[in-house]
Amino acid sequence: MSSQTYDAIKRRPVVGVMTGSLHTENSSKIGAAISKSFKEEDVDVRLYQGLDAKRYLDAGVYLDKGFDYHYYSLFGYSKFDEPDILIISFGTISAVVDPLSLEEFLSRLPDVPVVLMEDDTEIENGINVTIDNYQGMKACIEHLLDVHGYRDILFVSGPRAVPDACIRLKAFQDCMIEHGIDISQDSIVYGDFTENITHLIEEALMAHGIPEAIACANDDMAKAVYRVVKAHGLTPGKDIAVTGFDNIPTSAYMKPPLSTVYQNFYDVSKMAVRKALSYLQNDGEFTTCKLSAEFLPRESCGCCEADSTDEDQDELPFSDKVEGQRIIDHLKVDNILSSLLIRNLFTEEITMSGFFENLGRQIALMNTRRSYICLLGEPQKIDEHDKMFTPETLYMHLYQDGVQILSYGEDDAPVIYPGGLAKYSTRDEKVEMATFLLFYGDIHYGIFCVELDTSQMLFYYTLSLEIGSSLRYLYLALDQKKTLQVLSEKNQILDYTASHDNLTGYLNRAGVMSDSFEYIHSFKKRTHFVAVMGDLDHLKQINDTFGHDAGDDAICTAAKALAYALPEGSPLGRTGGDEFTCLFSCGEDGTVEIEEFKKKVCNYCEKENDEGGRPYYIGVSLGCYEFMPGEEIDLPAMLKLADRELYEAKKSRRENVIRA
């Protein structure tokens, strides 16, 4: 994309939307409602929904605690998208184990205006859009006290540090005190805003006993209360009153329908969108807003009797059942596709670029409009102290736009700095993209960004988990490949050291014997060969007169003289202090004369003697024996015969190699 085009496109505002887990109904509804409200507006939307699958699945299922470590890190990646404003549903985000404070959370985000949902905390450069949590919960407790006359009420609160949970708890406490009712220590249970708190409810009933009513700070936790009281043989609404808060869509279809505090997710979300647009349009209406919350009495608090038994009561209307089944069937297909996708990512010659090219093609086959994957320079291990890890830079390894695939390896991946993803995520038309974390256990890899509809969030979240698992195996495979490469290089060094002479760089005794046999076998039968034994003339005299450095120089020069005279590929080795062994082919009829070889050696030495400026002469005595191997090759015997020829040749060498 050219800079001119990018600058023109970038005029469209970018809104970052942050909510809690897409597995809980209230945060999913908020995310979907905000997305729907922006459909008609000329803005780009970036979705960040928390990834706390561990808590969602934590019903007797073991998952590595690393899931919780990664929960907050997703939101910090918004700094790479360069948003103009953020809408943050902090109530749904902070409802996790060991939540971050709002101040710390905001400090890790881009320094842009914020529309803060479900939190009354005043912040700089931001406004609040909330419901009246206090009055809504107080209306619920007053209904239990005044209408039904209950006095023994067990309250299931949310996490201690979550603002809206604290406000709802205070409403309960104030209302009980106003009615002159003491609150015992075991009258309050601190849940986590999910329905996976069955054990906490069981423990509370054991400590407190069966109360007249159980008031829950949200509807998800009320689901757990339903399961526990039914397991005790009690019926909600008849034997014990149960209430919730939020009025999530399924609350009206629980058995019996749940009495709850009504907050209109769509109205709250629409107001947050309106406030964000007001800021972007600079029309002066960027002000805090609080919406009312209404208590909705249903059968679970004992207000009215059911007209039908539990056995014949439908949980959902027929149209909702059909739609729900359609979604389930679609998810089944998507999950199968994502599993099959991962199977095709690895090849025998694994490379990072090849892995992401395969991944991009598979994602494109799933009709994904556009996606990209950015990784850290190195995978990062996250522990319990790194609640919101955010890197300074990222590296783009995959960009998929329809069928166009760009993949990068470790050395050529483009560097992405904060704000650098804007040019990848912007188009001429409006864009809605979601960002997902890539991790495995406590190892953090980076992010997966996808252009999508909010109805596809769960599928792409599942796919991001699959990709995270695949990245673990990719890095293991790459590490293994590097290890094998290092071992191969070390083995080559060891092989070279074992078969080569350290001084000359040519073969040693073992190496020249091994290579000679391979050399002979590489020719046709009836080929003639010459076994050569060579000896540097008067090495001892050179060493004694000029030192061992001069002797080493003479040995190396002699080796070069032999290499110069030998046909290419012929084995040559130093097999003793001043002794050399070599072998060369002279064709099927022995047409390459031995004397020609000797003459080349002699000429090389004479040239060195004329031009080298040494105070001594270089001379090499040669013993050559021509042979044609039979079925069995007795190379040592051939070399022994060549050595006899060397003995004779030494008789005609110089008597003295020292120059006058």
XYZ file of C-alpha atoms in Angstrom:
660
model
C 0.000 0.000 0.000
C 1.460 3.353 -0.955
C 1.867 6.031 1.681
C -0.483 8.310 -0.264
C -3.250 5.730 -0.250
C -2.664 4.945 3.403
C -2.844 8.595 4.427
C -6.134 8.973 2.556
C -7.641 5.879 4.130
C -6.368 6.595 7.637
C -8.742 9.569 7.975
C -11.425 7.088 9.011
C -11.381 6.879 12.851
C -10.384 3.632 14.571
C -12.285 2.554 17.702
C -10.822 -0.117 19.953
C -13.449 -2.193 21.797
C -12.340 -4.149 24.878
C -14.570 -6.599 26.734
C -14.136 -9.639 28.933
C -14.307 -13.274 27.951
C -16.337 -14.089 24.866
C -17.400 -17.231 26.756
C -19.641 -15.289 29.153
C -22.996 -14.015 28.002
C -22.778 -10.440 29.250
C -19.382 -9.629 27.680
C -20.363 -11.381 24.436
C -23.587 -9.409 24.286
C -21.765 -6.155 24.978
C -19.222 -6.854 22.235
C -21.920 -7.834 19.736
C -24.094 -4.831 20.638
C -21.215 -2.376 20.217
C -20.292 -3.953 16.908
C -23.893 -3.725 15.719
C -24.130 -0.075 16.782
C -21.092 0.783 14.655
C -22.458 -0.940 11.517
C -23.915 2.252 10.102
C -21.041 4.482 11.184
C -17.988 5.370 9.103
C -15.415 4.030 11.564
C -13.094 1.018 11.744
C -13.517 -1.280 14.742
C -10.830 -3.338 16.501
C -12.167 -6.002 18.873
C -10.214 -7.281 21.888
C -12.073 -9.887 23.929
C -10.396 -11.623 26.848
C -9.167 -15.203 26.562
C -9.901 -16.893 29.881
C -10.740 -20.354 28.561
C -9.391 -21.923 31.737
C -12.147 -20.388 33.842
C -14.758 -21.193 31.223
C -13.771 -24.873 31.199
C -12.782 -25.164 34.857
C -15.392 -27.707 35.882
C -13.252 -30.699 36.759
C -11.124 -30.144 33.651
C -7.402 -29.597 34.166
C -5.815 -26.842 32.123
C -2.374 -25.359 32.506
C -2.536 -22.222 34.648
C -0.742 -20.443 31.827
C -4.147 -19.533 30.427
C -4.654 -16.987 33.212
C -1.207 -15.502 32.689
C -2.119 -14.431 29.172
C -5.536 -12.948 29.913
C -4.613 -9.267 30.195
C -1.764 -9.224 27.647
C -4.200 -9.124 24.725
C -5.355 -5.592 25.521
C -1.848 -4.132 25.534
C -1.454 -5.063 21.878
C -3.940 -2.309 21.017
C -0.977 0.101 20.910
C 0.074 -1.496 17.615
C -3.324 -0.630 16.033
C -3.193 3.131 16.679
C -6.825 3.571 17.864
C -8.348 7.036 18.153
C -10.540 6.113 21.128
C -11.163 3.065 23.334
C -14.455 1.641 24.637
C -13.616 -0.517 27.658
C -16.041 -2.793 29.487
C -13.789 -3.008 32.516
C -16.378 -4.780 34.652
C -16.278 -7.837 32.381
C -12.504 -7.618 31.863
C -11.561 -7.413 35.538
C -13.725 -10.348 36.625
C -10.768 -12.741 36.650
C -8.449 -14.251 39.237
C -6.111 -11.622 40.740
C -7.503 -8.721 38.694
C -5.450 -5.691 37.761
C -6.404 -2.296 39.104
C -8.042 0.046 36.629
C -5.131 2.471 36.969
C -2.538 -0.179 36.121
C -4.672 -1.527 33.280
C -5.091 1.895 31.635
C -1.380 2.685 32.027
C -0.532 -0.164 29.609
C -2.921 1.060 26.890
C -2.511 3.713 24.170
C -2.782 7.264 25.480
C -6.149 8.032 23.867
C -9.599 9.025 25.231
C -11.560 6.247 26.938
C -15.267 5.454 27.270
C -15.313 3.342 30.438
C -18.288 1.007 30.807
C -19.565 -0.529 34.069
C -17.218 1.433 36.275
C -17.840 4.731 38.089
C -14.145 5.460 38.680
C -13.235 8.915 37.437
C -10.333 8.855 35.005
C -8.339 11.479 33.158
C -9.195 11.883 29.495
C -12.229 9.643 29.789
C -15.911 9.340 30.717
C -18.095 6.652 32.306
C -21.140 4.923 30.874
C -22.642 2.742 33.583
C -25.863 1.360 34.917
C -27.009 2.149 38.433
C -25.573 -0.978 40.058
C -26.332 0.253 43.560
C -30.021 1.027 43.075
C -30.548 -2.071 40.945
C -29.150 -4.437 43.573
C -30.838 -2.553 46.388
C -34.196 -2.950 44.642
C -33.560 -6.696 44.430
C -32.678 -7.070 48.133
C -35.587 -4.845 49.224
C -37.930 -7.044 47.183
C -36.708 -10.137 49.034
C -37.018 -8.364 52.403
C -40.235 -6.398 51.984
C -42.324 -8.450 49.565
C -41.382 -11.948 50.698
C -40.248 -11.242 54.245
C -36.965 -13.110 53.946
C -34.365 -12.305 56.581
C -31.767 -15.015 56.165
C -30.144 -14.074 52.851
C -26.855 -15.439 51.527
C -25.121 -13.024 49.123
C -22.864 -14.340 46.312
C -20.596 -11.419 45.417
C -18.173 -11.022 42.535
C -14.384 -10.670 42.923
C -13.333 -8.365 45.765
C -11.439 -5.908 43.540
C -14.004 -5.585 40.735
C -15.758 -2.195 40.998
C -19.304 -3.193 40.027
C -19.059 -6.252 42.310
C -18.086 -3.974 45.197
C -21.000 -1.607 44.494
C -23.524 -4.471 44.391
C -22.123 -5.897 47.628
C -22.411 -2.520 49.332
C -26.040 -2.232 48.211
C -26.743 -5.597 49.869
C -24.963 -4.609 53.070
C -26.631 -1.187 53.299
C -30.074 -2.618 52.676
C -29.678 -5.327 55.331
C -28.424 -2.770 57.864
C -31.327 -0.417 57.086
C -33.676 -3.285 57.888
C -31.886 -3.981 61.154
C -30.491 -7.344 60.087
C -27.037 -8.402 61.189
C -24.730 -9.738 58.462
C -22.625 -12.671 59.603
C -19.218 -13.436 58.132
C -20.540 -16.564 56.427
C -23.392 -14.644 54.771
C -21.131 -13.465 51.919
C -19.437 -15.642 49.275
C -16.868 -14.185 46.875
C -17.243 -15.765 43.434
C -15.640 -14.935 40.107
C -18.677 -13.930 38.007
C -18.735 -17.328 36.240
C -20.932 -20.349 36.854
C -17.891 -22.452 37.798
C -18.248 -21.765 41.521
C -20.164 -24.885 42.533
C -17.597 -25.769 45.215
C -17.867 -22.281 46.746
C -21.645 -22.553 47.029
C -21.367 -26.013 48.594
C -18.863 -24.720 51.160
C -21.092 -21.719 51.921
C -24.156 -23.894 52.556
C -22.128 -26.111 54.869
C -20.907 -23.092 56.845
C -24.121 -21.060 56.815
C -26.816 -23.685 56.499
C -29.699 -23.505 54.017
C -30.829 -19.841 53.883
C -34.223 -18.498 52.902
C -32.765 -16.756 49.837
C -29.538 -16.558 47.831
C -28.902 -13.270 46.011
C -26.203 -13.408 43.312
C -24.219 -10.473 41.942
C -24.734 -11.790 38.407
C -26.768 -14.376 36.500
C -23.889 -16.701 35.619
C -23.203 -17.411 39.285
C -26.945 -17.967 39.813
C -26.673 -20.922 37.419
C -24.236 -22.565 39.830
C -26.630 -21.886 42.720
C -29.433 -23.600 40.781
C -27.303 -26.727 40.345
C -26.315 -26.885 44.009
C -29.757 -26.323 45.538
C -31.314 -28.846 43.140
C -28.623 -31.346 44.151
C -29.792 -30.810 47.747
C -33.361 -31.673 46.702
C -34.554 -28.081 46.833
C -36.548 -26.207 44.185
C -35.625 -22.580 43.431
C -38.644 -20.325 43.958
C -40.418 -22.833 46.221
C -37.978 -24.095 48.842
C -35.419 -21.326 48.460
C -35.400 -17.988 46.637
C -32.630 -17.281 44.101
C -31.949 -13.990 42.315
C -29.340 -12.733 39.850
C -28.173 -9.567 38.164
C -27.729 -8.640 34.446
C -30.751 -10.368 32.849
C -28.648 -12.327 30.384
C -30.733 -13.836 27.539
C -30.915 -17.330 29.070
C -32.103 -16.110 32.470
C -35.760 -16.008 31.316
C -35.538 -19.654 30.171
C -33.939 -21.183 33.246
C -36.041 -23.655 35.261
C -37.672 -21.744 36.877
C -37.133 -18.344 35.180
C -34.594 -16.328 37.138
C -35.547 -13.158 39.016
C -32.858 -10.662 38.144
C -31.870 -7.036 37.758
C -32.407 -5.851 34.223
C -29.657 -3.946 32.495
C -30.155 -3.473 28.787
C -26.832 -4.444 27.230
C -27.861 -2.957 23.942
C -28.839 0.396 25.453
C -25.630 0.606 27.502
C -23.517 -0.391 24.511
C -25.354 1.979 22.200
C -24.784 4.822 24.659
C -21.058 3.997 24.816
C -20.919 4.068 21.009
C -22.801 7.366 20.929
C -20.353 8.895 23.395
C -17.366 7.653 21.378
C -18.811 9.062 18.157
C -19.555 12.312 19.956
C -15.894 12.651 20.847
C -14.718 11.734 17.333
C -17.128 14.255 15.810
C -16.091 16.851 18.379
C -19.643 17.925 19.116
C -19.085 18.640 22.820
C -21.189 15.794 24.280
C -18.319 13.712 25.686
C -19.835 13.472 29.196
C -20.443 10.728 31.769
C -23.793 8.919 31.695
C -25.569 6.521 34.094
C -28.541 4.357 33.045
C -31.139 2.930 35.383
C -31.398 -0.758 36.310
C -34.757 -2.386 37.057
C -35.520 -5.470 39.156
C -37.507 -8.130 37.270
C -39.362 -10.506 39.632
C -39.879 -14.010 38.243
C -40.586 -17.435 39.668
C -37.154 -18.031 41.231
C -37.849 -15.589 44.072
C -41.343 -17.051 44.655
C -43.358 -14.284 43.028
C -45.564 -16.486 40.817
C -46.237 -20.165 40.277
C -45.315 -21.999 37.080
C -48.266 -22.958 34.899
C -46.517 -26.149 33.805
C -44.208 -28.714 35.306
C -40.447 -28.771 34.785
C -40.847 -31.765 32.504
C -42.993 -29.997 29.903
C -41.486 -26.490 30.193
C -39.335 -25.487 27.208
C -36.002 -23.894 28.079
C -35.992 -21.783 24.913
C -38.574 -20.743 22.305
C -38.559 -22.883 19.159
C -36.987 -20.145 16.993
C -34.126 -19.728 19.483
C -33.614 -23.493 19.602
C -33.343 -23.646 15.816
C -30.872 -20.749 15.753
C -28.884 -22.285 18.622
C -28.687 -25.625 16.831
C -27.581 -23.869 13.645
C -24.757 -22.169 15.527
C -23.728 -25.450 17.178
C -23.684 -27.274 13.830
C -21.654 -24.449 12.286
C -19.152 -24.566 15.138
C -18.763 -28.316 14.745
C -17.861 -27.877 11.081
C -15.494 -25.003 11.869
C -13.733 -26.965 14.597
C -13.192 -29.899 12.247
C -11.827 -27.513 9.625
C -9.430 -25.919 12.109
C -8.139 -29.331 13.199
C -7.606 -30.424 9.594
C -5.926 -27.095 8.861
C -3.231 -27.686 11.485
C -2.445 -31.157 10.112
C -1.234 -29.655 6.827
C 1.206 -27.113 8.239
C 4.334 -29.199 8.683
C 6.574 -30.461 5.913
C 9.733 -32.563 5.951
C 11.945 -29.546 5.254
C 10.400 -27.311 7.911
C 11.117 -23.586 7.730
C 9.344 -20.691 9.418
C 8.500 -19.072 6.070
C 7.183 -22.370 4.682
C 5.093 -22.978 7.808
C 3.366 -19.600 7.521
C 2.892 -19.937 3.774
C 1.049 -23.235 4.360
C -0.945 -21.676 7.196
C -1.932 -18.683 5.057
C -3.168 -20.921 2.236
C -5.218 -23.006 4.659
C -6.775 -19.892 6.235
C -7.576 -18.526 2.775
C -9.358 -21.794 1.889
C -11.687 -21.137 4.841
C -12.921 -17.949 3.091
C -11.191 -15.687 5.591
C -11.231 -12.190 4.130
C -7.949 -11.077 5.646
C -5.631 -12.048 8.487
C -2.104 -11.564 9.692
C 0.160 -13.051 12.327
C 2.781 -11.062 14.207
C 5.218 -12.738 16.578
C 7.708 -11.682 19.188
C 11.372 -11.774 18.279
C 11.677 -14.745 20.646
C 8.889 -16.654 22.444
C 8.385 -15.188 25.910
C 7.713 -17.227 29.034
C 4.997 -15.520 31.086
C 4.733 -16.116 34.816
C 2.226 -15.005 37.426
C 3.955 -11.636 37.818
C 3.550 -10.680 34.135
C -0.170 -10.006 34.127
C -0.079 -7.663 31.156
C 2.964 -8.420 29.041
C 3.281 -6.203 25.957
C 6.357 -6.159 23.703
C 7.998 -3.076 22.236
C 8.125 -4.543 18.708
C 6.550 -7.329 16.680
C 7.542 -9.160 13.500
C 5.085 -9.780 10.670
C 5.316 -13.441 9.600
C 2.055 -13.856 7.685
C -0.198 -11.509 5.740
C -3.205 -13.096 4.051
C -5.562 -11.033 1.887
C -7.973 -13.331 0.080
C -5.745 -15.694 -1.886
C -2.719 -13.381 -1.671
C -0.216 -14.839 0.799
C 2.950 -13.141 2.052
C 5.031 -15.214 4.467
C 8.316 -14.376 6.134
C 11.000 -16.296 7.988
C 13.183 -15.389 10.945
C 15.559 -13.178 8.975
C 13.277 -11.231 6.632
C 10.147 -10.575 8.732
C 9.135 -6.867 8.679
C 9.470 -5.139 12.055
C 6.220 -3.698 13.463
C 6.426 -0.806 15.903
C 3.516 0.662 17.937
C 0.970 2.012 15.462
C 2.559 -0.030 12.677
C -0.377 -2.395 12.132
C -2.621 0.419 10.940
C -1.426 0.167 7.337
C -2.148 -3.581 7.298
C -5.631 -3.346 8.827
C -7.028 -0.348 6.913
C -9.033 -0.548 3.670
C -11.052 1.762 1.462
C -14.221 0.311 2.983
C -14.972 -0.003 6.716
C -13.176 -2.782 8.547
C -13.944 -4.791 11.675
C -11.014 -6.828 12.936
C -10.417 -8.912 16.046
C -7.110 -9.647 17.737
C -6.369 -12.988 19.402
C -3.374 -14.057 21.458
C -1.096 -16.872 20.335
C 0.294 -18.883 23.217
C 0.828 -22.382 24.542
C 0.890 -23.040 28.277
C 2.947 -20.214 29.741
C 4.799 -19.474 26.475
C 3.641 -16.335 24.685
C 4.229 -16.048 20.913
C 2.326 -13.019 19.571
C -1.042 -12.199 17.992
C -3.413 -13.393 15.273
C -5.559 -10.632 13.705
C -8.612 -11.420 11.549
C -11.179 -9.428 9.614
C -14.508 -10.978 10.627
C -18.084 -10.685 11.786
C -18.683 -10.920 15.539
C -20.581 -14.197 14.986
C -17.236 -15.765 14.006
C -15.385 -14.767 17.171
C -15.595 -18.153 18.889
C -14.370 -20.027 15.826
C -11.347 -17.806 15.289
C -10.597 -17.919 18.998
C -10.555 -21.712 18.775
C -8.362 -21.458 15.698
C -5.950 -19.172 17.551
C -5.536 -21.862 20.229
C -4.764 -24.412 17.497
C -2.221 -22.070 15.921
C -0.644 -21.461 19.330
C -0.184 -25.215 19.772
C 1.300 -25.472 16.279
C 3.765 -22.680 17.022
C 5.056 -24.683 19.957
C 5.859 -27.577 17.637
C 7.239 -25.221 14.999
C 9.763 -23.764 17.427
C 10.624 -27.241 18.714
C 11.183 -28.418 15.136
C 13.290 -25.362 14.285
C 15.363 -25.810 17.451
C 15.869 -29.467 16.616
C 16.862 -28.532 13.080
C 19.418 -26.040 14.396
C 20.745 -28.617 16.853
C 21.115 -31.208 14.104
C 22.835 -28.644 11.899
C 25.314 -27.803 14.667
C 25.920 -31.506 15.282
C 26.408 -32.060 11.562
C 28.937 -29.245 11.412
C 30.744 -30.597 14.448
C 30.762 -34.077 12.936
C 32.178 -32.657 9.719
C 34.910 -30.992 11.733
C 35.602 -34.227 13.590
C 35.593 -36.211 10.349
C 37.936 -33.704 8.758
C 40.228 -33.725 11.782
C 40.273 -37.504 11.848
C 41.142 -37.802 8.160
C 43.329 -34.746 7.479
C 46.803 -33.599 8.360
C 46.837 -30.492 10.527
C 49.986 -29.028 8.961
C 49.367 -29.353 5.216
C 45.576 -29.595 5.131
C 45.791 -32.684 2.936
C 44.798 -36.189 4.015
C 46.538 -38.121 6.776
C 47.417 -41.826 6.667
C 43.887 -43.058 7.462
C 42.295 -40.523 5.144
C 44.453 -41.261 2.118
C 43.925 -45.009 2.457
C 40.143 -44.598 2.735
C 39.925 -42.143 -0.165
C 42.227 -44.266 -2.328
C 39.889 -47.252 -2.150
C 36.894 -45.027 -2.991
C 38.911 -43.456 -5.805
C 39.753 -46.845 -7.346
C 36.138 -48.028 -7.119
C 34.933 -44.904 -8.926
C 36.631 -46.076 -12.181
C 35.755 -48.840 -14.564
C 37.476 -52.181 -14.420
C 40.835 -52.605 -16.201
C 41.837 -49.048 -15.351
C 45.552 -48.557 -14.650
C 46.651 -46.670 -11.528
C 49.938 -45.377 -10.186
C 50.750 -45.692 -6.511
C 53.178 -42.980 -5.420
C 55.387 -42.671 -2.363
C 57.118 -39.288 -1.984
C 59.736 -38.012 0.405
C 60.930 -34.467 1.103
C 64.688 -34.375 0.653
C 66.782 -33.793 3.772
C 64.113 -32.571 6.205
C 66.398 -33.207 9.176
C 69.091 -30.977 7.704
C 66.582 -28.143 7.170
C 65.233 -28.482 10.722
C 68.675 -28.636 12.301
C 70.015 -25.656 10.342
C 67.032 -23.311 10.002
C 64.555 -24.517 12.605
C 61.294 -26.381 12.555
C 59.315 -23.490 11.068
C 61.473 -23.761 7.979
C 60.971 -27.516 8.011
C 57.205 -27.079 8.198
C 57.361 -24.665 5.261
C 59.361 -27.184 3.232
C 56.820 -29.964 4.021
C 53.890 -27.772 2.908
C 55.693 -26.772 -0.301
C 56.403 -30.419 -1.106
C 52.704 -31.233 -0.589
C 51.717 -28.432 -2.969
C 54.181 -29.723 -5.575
C 52.530 -33.160 -5.500
C 49.015 -31.660 -5.601
C 50.042 -29.544 -8.605
C 51.264 -32.595 -10.534
C 48.350 -34.918 -9.707
C 45.227 -35.155 -11.877
C 42.158 -33.514 -10.258
C 40.468 -35.669 -7.620
C 43.504 -37.834 -6.913
C 44.031 -38.771 -3.233
C 47.040 -37.136 -1.568
C 48.134 -37.474 2.013
C 50.985 -36.900 4.404
C 51.680 -40.282 5.971
C 54.786 -39.424 8.017
C 57.025 -36.527 9.005
C 58.419 -36.012 5.484
C 56.577 -38.824 3.721
C 53.668 -38.523 1.283
C 51.344 -41.057 -0.349
C 49.214 -40.453 -3.410
C 47.406 -42.269 -6.188
C 46.313 -41.347 -9.685
C 44.635 -42.978 -12.658
C 46.426 -43.350 -15.984
C 43.547 -44.708 -18.073
C 42.748 -48.177 -19.334
C 46.021 -48.486 -21.267
C 48.376 -46.578 -18.970
C 48.771 -43.681 -21.414
C 49.515 -41.115 -18.686
C 53.232 -41.527 -18.199
C 54.799 -41.627 -14.796
C 57.677 -39.533 -16.024
C 55.314 -36.694 -16.883
C 54.054 -36.692 -13.300
C 57.600 -36.651 -11.936
C 58.549 -33.813 -14.260
C 55.656 -31.644 -13.016
C 56.739 -32.190 -9.414
C 60.306 -31.327 -10.279
C 59.327 -28.195 -12.204
C 57.199 -26.933 -9.305
C 60.103 -27.429 -6.881
C 62.597 -25.699 -9.173
C 60.294 -22.726 -9.538
C 60.030 -22.457 -5.749
C 63.823 -22.730 -5.494
C 64.282 -19.952 -8.067
C 61.625 -17.578 -6.769
C 61.042 -18.501 -3.131
C 64.141 -16.883 -1.673
C 64.731 -19.746 0.775
C 68.263 -20.497 2.064
C 67.685 -24.132 1.190
C 66.454 -26.193 -1.747
C 63.112 -27.949 -1.977
C 63.359 -31.394 -3.478
C 60.987 -34.379 -3.519
C 62.084 -37.957 -4.229
C 59.355 -40.126 -5.825
C 58.709 -43.813 -6.027
C 55.958 -44.822 -8.486
C 54.428 -48.195 -9.194
C 51.836 -48.777 -11.929
C 49.182 -51.465 -11.372
C 45.758 -52.637 -12.473
C 43.627 -53.873 -9.557
C 41.974 -57.282 -9.690
C 38.845 -58.464 -7.897
C 40.546 -57.764 -4.587
C 42.579 -54.596 -4.167
C 45.763 -55.012 -2.156
C 46.647 -51.338 -1.950
C 49.187 -51.709 0.913
C 51.153 -54.131 -1.276
C 51.133 -51.659 -4.177
C 52.370 -48.875 -1.916
C 55.112 -51.148 -0.599
C 56.305 -51.679 -4.173
C 56.179 -47.893 -4.735
C 58.219 -47.474 -1.565
C 60.942 -49.700 -3.063
C 61.076 -47.361 -6.045
C 61.362 -44.433 -3.631
C 64.339 -46.059 -1.951
C 66.088 -46.229 -5.305
C 65.145 -42.639 -6.193
C 66.661 -41.287 -3.015
C 70.099 -42.394 -4.226
C 70.073 -39.626 -6.859
C 68.831 -36.747 -4.697
C 70.985 -33.745 -3.732
C 73.655 -34.446 -1.137
C 73.106 -31.091 0.523
C 70.045 -28.800 0.384
C 71.721 -25.774 1.958
C 72.454 -23.038 -0.536
C 76.056 -21.708 -0.764
